[in-house]
Short mmCIF file of C-alpha atoms in Angstrom, two decimals:
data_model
loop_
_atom_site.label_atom_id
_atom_site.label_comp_id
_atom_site.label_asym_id
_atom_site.label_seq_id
_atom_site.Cartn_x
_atom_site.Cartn_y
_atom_site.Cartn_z
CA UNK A 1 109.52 90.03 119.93
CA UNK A 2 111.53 92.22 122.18
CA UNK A 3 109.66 95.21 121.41
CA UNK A 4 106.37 93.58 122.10
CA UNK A 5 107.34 92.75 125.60
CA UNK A 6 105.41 95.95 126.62
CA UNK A 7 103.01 94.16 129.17
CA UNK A 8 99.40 95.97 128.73
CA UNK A 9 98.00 97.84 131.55
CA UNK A 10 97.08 94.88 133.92
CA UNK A 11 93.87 97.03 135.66
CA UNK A 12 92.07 100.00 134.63
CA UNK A 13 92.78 103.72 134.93
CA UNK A 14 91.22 104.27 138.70
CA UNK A 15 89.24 106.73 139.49
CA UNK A 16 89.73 106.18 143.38
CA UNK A 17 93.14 103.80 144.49
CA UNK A 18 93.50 101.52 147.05
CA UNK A 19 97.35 101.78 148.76
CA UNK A 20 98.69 99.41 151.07
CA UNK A 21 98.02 100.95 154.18
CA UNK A 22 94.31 100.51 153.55
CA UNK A 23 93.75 97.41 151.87
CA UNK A 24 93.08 94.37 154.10
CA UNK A 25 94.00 91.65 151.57
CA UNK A 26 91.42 89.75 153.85
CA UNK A 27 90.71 88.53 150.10
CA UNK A 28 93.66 86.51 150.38
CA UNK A 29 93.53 84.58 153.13
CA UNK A 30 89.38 83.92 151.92
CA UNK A 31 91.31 82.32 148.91
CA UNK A 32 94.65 80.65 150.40
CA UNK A 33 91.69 79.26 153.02
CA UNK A 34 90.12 77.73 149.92
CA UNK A 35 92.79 76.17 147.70
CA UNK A 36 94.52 74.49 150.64
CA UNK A 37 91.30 72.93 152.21
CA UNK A 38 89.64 71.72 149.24
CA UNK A 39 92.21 69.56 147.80
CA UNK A 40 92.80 67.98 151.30
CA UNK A 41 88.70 67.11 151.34
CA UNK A 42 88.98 65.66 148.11
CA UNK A 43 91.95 64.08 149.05
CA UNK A 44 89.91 62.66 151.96
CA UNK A 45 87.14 61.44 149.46
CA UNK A 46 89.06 59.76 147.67
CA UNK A 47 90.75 57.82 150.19
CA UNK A 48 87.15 57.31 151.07
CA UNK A 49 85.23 56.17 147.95
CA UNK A 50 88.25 55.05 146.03
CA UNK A 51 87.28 57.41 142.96
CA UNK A 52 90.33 59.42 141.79
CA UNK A 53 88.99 63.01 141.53
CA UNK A 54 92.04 64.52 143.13
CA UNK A 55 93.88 65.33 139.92
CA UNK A 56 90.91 67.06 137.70
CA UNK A 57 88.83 68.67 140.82
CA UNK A 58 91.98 70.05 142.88
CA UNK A 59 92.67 71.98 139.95
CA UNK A 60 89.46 72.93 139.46
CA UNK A 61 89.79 74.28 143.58
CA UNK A 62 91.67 76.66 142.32
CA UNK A 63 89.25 78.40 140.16
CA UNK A 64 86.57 78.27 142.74
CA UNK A 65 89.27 80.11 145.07
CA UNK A 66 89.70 82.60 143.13
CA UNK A 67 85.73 83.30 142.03
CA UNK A 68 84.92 83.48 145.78
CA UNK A 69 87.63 85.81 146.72
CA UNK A 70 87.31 88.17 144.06
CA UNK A 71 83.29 87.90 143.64
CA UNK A 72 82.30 88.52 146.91
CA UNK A 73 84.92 89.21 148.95
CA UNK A 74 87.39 91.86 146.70
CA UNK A 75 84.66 92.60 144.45
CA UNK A 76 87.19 94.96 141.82
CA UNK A 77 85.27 96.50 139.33
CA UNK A 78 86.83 94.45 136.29
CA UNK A 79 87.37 91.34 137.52
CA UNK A 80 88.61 89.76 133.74
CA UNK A 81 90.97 93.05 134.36
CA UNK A 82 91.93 92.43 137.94
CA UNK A 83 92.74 88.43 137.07
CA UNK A 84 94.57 89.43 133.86
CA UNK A 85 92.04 87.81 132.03
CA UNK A 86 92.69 90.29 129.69
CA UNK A 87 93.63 92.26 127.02
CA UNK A 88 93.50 89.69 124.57
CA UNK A 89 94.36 91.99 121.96
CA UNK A 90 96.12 92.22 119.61
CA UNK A 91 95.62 88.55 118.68
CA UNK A 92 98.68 88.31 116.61
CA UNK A 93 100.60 89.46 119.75
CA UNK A 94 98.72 87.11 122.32
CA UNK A 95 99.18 84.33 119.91
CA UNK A 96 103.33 85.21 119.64
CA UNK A 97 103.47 84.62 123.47
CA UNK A 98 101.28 81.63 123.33
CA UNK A 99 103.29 80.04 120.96
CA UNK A 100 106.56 81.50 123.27
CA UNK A 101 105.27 79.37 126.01
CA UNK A 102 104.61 76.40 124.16
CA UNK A 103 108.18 76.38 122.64
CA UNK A 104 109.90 77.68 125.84
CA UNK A 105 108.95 74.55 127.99
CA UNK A 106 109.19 71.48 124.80
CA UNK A 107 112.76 73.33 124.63
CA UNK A 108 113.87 73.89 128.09
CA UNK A 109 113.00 70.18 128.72
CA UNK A 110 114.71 68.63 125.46
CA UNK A 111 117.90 70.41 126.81
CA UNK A 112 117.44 68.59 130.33
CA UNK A 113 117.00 65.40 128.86
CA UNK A 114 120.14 66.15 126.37
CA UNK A 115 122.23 67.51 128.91
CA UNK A 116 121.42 64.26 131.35
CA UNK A 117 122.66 61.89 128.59
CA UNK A 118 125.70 63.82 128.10
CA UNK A 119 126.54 63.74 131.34
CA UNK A 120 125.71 60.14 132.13
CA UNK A 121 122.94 61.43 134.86
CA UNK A 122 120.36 59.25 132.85
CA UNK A 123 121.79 57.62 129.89
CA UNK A 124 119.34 57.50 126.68
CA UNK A 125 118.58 54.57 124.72
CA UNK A 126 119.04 55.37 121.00
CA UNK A 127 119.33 51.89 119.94
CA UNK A 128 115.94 50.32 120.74
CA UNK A 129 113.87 53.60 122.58
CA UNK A 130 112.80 50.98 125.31
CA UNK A 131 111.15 53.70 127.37
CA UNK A 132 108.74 54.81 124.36
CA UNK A 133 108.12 51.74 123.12
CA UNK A 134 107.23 50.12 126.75
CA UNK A 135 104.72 52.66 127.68
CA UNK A 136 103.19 53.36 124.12
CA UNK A 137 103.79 49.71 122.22
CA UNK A 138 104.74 47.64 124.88
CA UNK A 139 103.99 44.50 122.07
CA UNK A 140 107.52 45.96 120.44
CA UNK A 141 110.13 45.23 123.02
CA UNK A 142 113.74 44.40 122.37
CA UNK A 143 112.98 45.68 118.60
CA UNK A 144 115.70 47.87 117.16
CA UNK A 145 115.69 51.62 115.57
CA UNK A 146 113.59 54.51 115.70
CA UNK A 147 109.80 53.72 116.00
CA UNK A 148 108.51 56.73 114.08
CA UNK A 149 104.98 55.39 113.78
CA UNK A 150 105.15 54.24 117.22
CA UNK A 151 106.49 58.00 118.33
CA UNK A 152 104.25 59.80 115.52
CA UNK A 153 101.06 58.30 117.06
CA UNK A 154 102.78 59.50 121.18
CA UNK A 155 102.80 62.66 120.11
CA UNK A 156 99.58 62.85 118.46
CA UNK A 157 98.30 61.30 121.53
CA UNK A 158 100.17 64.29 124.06
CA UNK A 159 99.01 66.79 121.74
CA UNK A 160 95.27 65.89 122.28
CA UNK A 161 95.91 65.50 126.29
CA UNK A 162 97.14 68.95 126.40
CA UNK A 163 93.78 70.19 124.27
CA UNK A 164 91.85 68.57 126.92
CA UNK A 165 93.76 69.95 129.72
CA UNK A 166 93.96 73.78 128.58
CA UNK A 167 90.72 74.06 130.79
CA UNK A 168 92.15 72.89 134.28
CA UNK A 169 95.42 74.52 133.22
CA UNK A 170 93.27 77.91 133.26
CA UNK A 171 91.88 76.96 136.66
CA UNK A 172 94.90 77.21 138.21
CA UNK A 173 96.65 80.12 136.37
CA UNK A 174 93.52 82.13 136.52
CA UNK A 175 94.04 81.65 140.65
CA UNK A 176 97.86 81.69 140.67
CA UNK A 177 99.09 84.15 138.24
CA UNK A 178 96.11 85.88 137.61
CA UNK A 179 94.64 86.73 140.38
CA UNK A 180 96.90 86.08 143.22
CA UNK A 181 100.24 87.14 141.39
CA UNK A 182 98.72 91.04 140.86
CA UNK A 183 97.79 90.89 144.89
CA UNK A 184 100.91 89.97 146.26
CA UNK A 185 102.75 92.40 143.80
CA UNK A 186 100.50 95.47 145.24
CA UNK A 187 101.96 94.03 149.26
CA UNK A 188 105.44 92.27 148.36
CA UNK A 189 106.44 93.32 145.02
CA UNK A 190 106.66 91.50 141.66
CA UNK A 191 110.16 89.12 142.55
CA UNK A 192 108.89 88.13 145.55
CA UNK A 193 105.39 87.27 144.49
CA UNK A 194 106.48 85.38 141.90
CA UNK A 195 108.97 83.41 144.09
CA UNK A 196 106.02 82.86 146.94
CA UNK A 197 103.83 81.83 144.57
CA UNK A 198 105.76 79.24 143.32
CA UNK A 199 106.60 78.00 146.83
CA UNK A 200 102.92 77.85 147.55
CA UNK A 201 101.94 76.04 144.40
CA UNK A 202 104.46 73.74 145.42
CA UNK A 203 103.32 73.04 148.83
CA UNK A 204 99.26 72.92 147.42
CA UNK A 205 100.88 69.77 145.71
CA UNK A 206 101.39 68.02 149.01
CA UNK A 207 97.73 65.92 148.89
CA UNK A 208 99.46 64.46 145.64
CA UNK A 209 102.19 62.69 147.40
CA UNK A 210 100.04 61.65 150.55
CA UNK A 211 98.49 58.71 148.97
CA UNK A 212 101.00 56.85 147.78
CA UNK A 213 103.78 58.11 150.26
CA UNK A 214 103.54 54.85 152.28
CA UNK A 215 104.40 53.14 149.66
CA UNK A 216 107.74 55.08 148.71
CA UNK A 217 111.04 54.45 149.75
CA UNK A 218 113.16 57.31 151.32
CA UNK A 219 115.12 58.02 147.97
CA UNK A 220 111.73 58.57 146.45
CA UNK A 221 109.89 60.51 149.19
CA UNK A 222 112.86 63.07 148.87
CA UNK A 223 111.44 63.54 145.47
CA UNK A 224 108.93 66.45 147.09
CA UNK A 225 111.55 68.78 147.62
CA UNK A 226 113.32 68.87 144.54
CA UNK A 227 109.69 68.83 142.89
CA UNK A 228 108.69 71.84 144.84
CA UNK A 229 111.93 73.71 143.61
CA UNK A 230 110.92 73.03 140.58
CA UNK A 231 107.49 74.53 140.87
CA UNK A 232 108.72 77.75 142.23
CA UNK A 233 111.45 77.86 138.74
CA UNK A 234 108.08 76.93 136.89
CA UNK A 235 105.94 79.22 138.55
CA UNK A 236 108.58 82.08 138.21
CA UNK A 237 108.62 81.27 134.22
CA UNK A 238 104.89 80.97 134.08
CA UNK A 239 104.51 84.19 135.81
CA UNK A 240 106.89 86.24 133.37
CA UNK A 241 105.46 85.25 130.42
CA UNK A 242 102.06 86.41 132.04
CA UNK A 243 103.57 89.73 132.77
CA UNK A 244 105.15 89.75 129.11
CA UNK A 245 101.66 89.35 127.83
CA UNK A 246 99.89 91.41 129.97
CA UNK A 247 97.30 87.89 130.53
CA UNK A 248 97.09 84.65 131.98
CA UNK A 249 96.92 82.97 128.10
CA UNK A 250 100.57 81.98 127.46
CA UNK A 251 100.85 80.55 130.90
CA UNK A 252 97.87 78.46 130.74
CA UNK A 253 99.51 76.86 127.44
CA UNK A 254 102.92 77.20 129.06
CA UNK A 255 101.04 74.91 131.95
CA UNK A 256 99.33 73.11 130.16
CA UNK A 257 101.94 71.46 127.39
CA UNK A 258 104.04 70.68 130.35
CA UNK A 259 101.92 68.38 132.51
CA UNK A 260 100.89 66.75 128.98
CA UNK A 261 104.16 66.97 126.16
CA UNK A 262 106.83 67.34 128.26
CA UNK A 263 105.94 64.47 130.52
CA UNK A 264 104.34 62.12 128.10
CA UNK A 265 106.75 62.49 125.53
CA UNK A 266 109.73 64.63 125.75
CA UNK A 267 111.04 63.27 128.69
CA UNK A 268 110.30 59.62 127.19
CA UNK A 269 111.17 59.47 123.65
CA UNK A 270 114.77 58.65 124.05
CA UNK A 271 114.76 57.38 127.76
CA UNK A 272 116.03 54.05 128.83
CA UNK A 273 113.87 51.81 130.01
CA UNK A 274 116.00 49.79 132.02
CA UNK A 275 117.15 53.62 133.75
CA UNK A 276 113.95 54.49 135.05
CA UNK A 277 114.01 52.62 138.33
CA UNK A 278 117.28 54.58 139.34
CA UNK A 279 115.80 58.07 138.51
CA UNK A 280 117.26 60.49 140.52
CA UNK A 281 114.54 63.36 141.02
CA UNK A 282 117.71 65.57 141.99
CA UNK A 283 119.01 65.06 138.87
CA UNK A 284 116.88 64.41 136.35
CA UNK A 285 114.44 66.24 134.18
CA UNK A 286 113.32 69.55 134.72
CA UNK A 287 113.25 68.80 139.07
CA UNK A 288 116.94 68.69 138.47
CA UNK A 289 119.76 70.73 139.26
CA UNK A 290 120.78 70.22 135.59
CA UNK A 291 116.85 71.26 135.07
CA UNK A 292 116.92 73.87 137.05
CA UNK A 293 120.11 76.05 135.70
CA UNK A 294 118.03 76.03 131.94
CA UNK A 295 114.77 77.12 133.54
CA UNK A 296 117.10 79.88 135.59
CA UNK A 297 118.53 80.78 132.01
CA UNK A 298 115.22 81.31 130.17
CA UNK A 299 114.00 83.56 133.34
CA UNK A 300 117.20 85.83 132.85
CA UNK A 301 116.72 85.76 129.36
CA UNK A 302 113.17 87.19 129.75
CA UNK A 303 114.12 89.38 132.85
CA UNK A 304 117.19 91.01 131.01
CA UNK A 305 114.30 92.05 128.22
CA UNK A 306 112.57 94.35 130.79
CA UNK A 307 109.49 92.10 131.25
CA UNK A 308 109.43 93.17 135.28
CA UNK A 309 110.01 96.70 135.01
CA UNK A 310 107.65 97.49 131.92
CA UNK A 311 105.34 95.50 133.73
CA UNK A 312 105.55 97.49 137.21
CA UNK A 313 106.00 100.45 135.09
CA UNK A 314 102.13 100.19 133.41
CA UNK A 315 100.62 98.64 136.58
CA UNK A 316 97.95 100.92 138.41
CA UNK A 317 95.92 99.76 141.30
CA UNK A 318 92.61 98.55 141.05
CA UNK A 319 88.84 100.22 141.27
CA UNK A 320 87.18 98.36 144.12
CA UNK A 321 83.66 98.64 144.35
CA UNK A 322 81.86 100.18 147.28
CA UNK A 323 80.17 98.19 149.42
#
């Protein structure tokens, strides 16, 4: 694998380049415009008509972002180029990192929960599995031993979700590591674009908690800070496998198996029920400090392979068209 962490050219050889000093980046702030104000309108419309669109069509924002700020307002002349869209070849190599991802976050967050239990942060229940059988066989409570049918038919179940959710997973990697993550390298560079993109992603999250923040306590309205930590770890993550890859593909899987596996069954398999009222979003899962030092590790372990510097190494600018 090491050897194939040669990221592919992310734009095409240019014939004319764009520096710094005259670029406006007025693309940008078309898109950050977008993907902040549309979530908060259907935010609005929800509260409004009671129909919960926010999850599926704020991702979706994303994607619309990014078409109007590279379609009309950047216009690049390869805009599957410019968004990292591609290469997707060679397959066998794409497929390597797609696979990557999906192991990287199923492992990362099997250590969390492993290292939790150890340490008494959230004990697990490997008598009875109350926490998988109350949300997937509810019917089974207070029975004994490992449900295997009862966990067989979870999984099956997470692994379909995250099918079905590959597509608004690509709506929001094609905005935030595919476009946005090549224009901030160009002004900022690649550490800090990664790092400010995960802060942003984090703070796009806010219409999320809004609704039901009335209804929190304090202990679990201090849950958006450790959550947004956590994006910019996941974002950071996300964004070096994209480099690795030289395309948005592994992190859209990378994305996409955590909002569906990881949540829906990693993190419940061998929880305690009987826990779950005194999580700790400091502590716990991935959001956690414990969380947060294996995420750190698997970013130094693809940092120390040279996945930044082969990256800014084979990065040119892009061909912009001419009005």
């Amino acid at each position: 694998m090491s050897s194939s962490l040669d990221a592919a050219t992310d734009l095409p050889p240019a014939a004319t380049r764009t520096g710094a000093g005259g670029d406006s980046y007025r693309d940008v702030g078309v898109f950050l415009a977008i993907v902040f104000a549309l979530p908060w309108l259907l935010w609005v419309v929800e509260q409004i008509t009671g129909v919960r669109i926010l999850f599926f069509a704020a991702m979706m924002s994303v994607a619309v972002a990014t078409f109007v700020a590279v379609r009309w307002v950047r216009r690049p002349s390869s805009i599957p180029r410019a968004t990292a869209l591609v290469p997707v070849r060679p397959v066998g190599r794409l497929l390597r990192y797609c696979l990557l991802a999906f192991g990287i976050f199923l492992v990362a967050s099997a250590l969390a929960v492993a290292l939790n239990a150890v340490t008494g942060i959230y004990p697990a229940d490997l008598t009875g599995f109350s926490a998988l059988r109350d949300v997937y066989a509810p019917e089974t409570a207070g029975q004994t031993g490992f449900p295997w049918a009862i966990a067989a038919g979870a999984l099956a179940a997470n692994l379909v979700q995250f099918v079905l959710i590959l597509p608004l997973a690509f709506c929001e990697e094609w905005g935030w590591r595919g476009y946005l993550l090549n224009r901030l390298r160009d002004r900022i560079g690649t550490w800090p674009a990664l790092i400010t993109i995960g802060l942003i992603c984090g703070v796009w999250h806010l219409p999320f908690w809004v609704g039901p923040w009335f209804s929190m306590n304090a202990a679990q309205r201090q849950t958006v800070i450790p959550f947004t930590i956590f994006c910019v770890f996941f974002g950071v993550l996300l964004g070096l496998l994209r480099l690795a890859s030289g395309s948005i593909w592994p992190a859209v899987v990378g994305h996409a198996v955590n909002n569906t596996v990881v949540f829906g069954f990693i993190q419940v398999v061998v929880a305690d029920k009987d826990a779950q009222p005194s999580i700790n979003a400091w502590l716990t899962g991935l959001s956690g400090w414990q969380g947060w030092l294996i995420l750190l590790t698997a970013i130094g372990i693809l940092a120390a392979a040279g996945v930044v510097r082969r990256s800014d190494r084979d990065r040119l600018p892009p061909v912009v068209r001419q009005s």
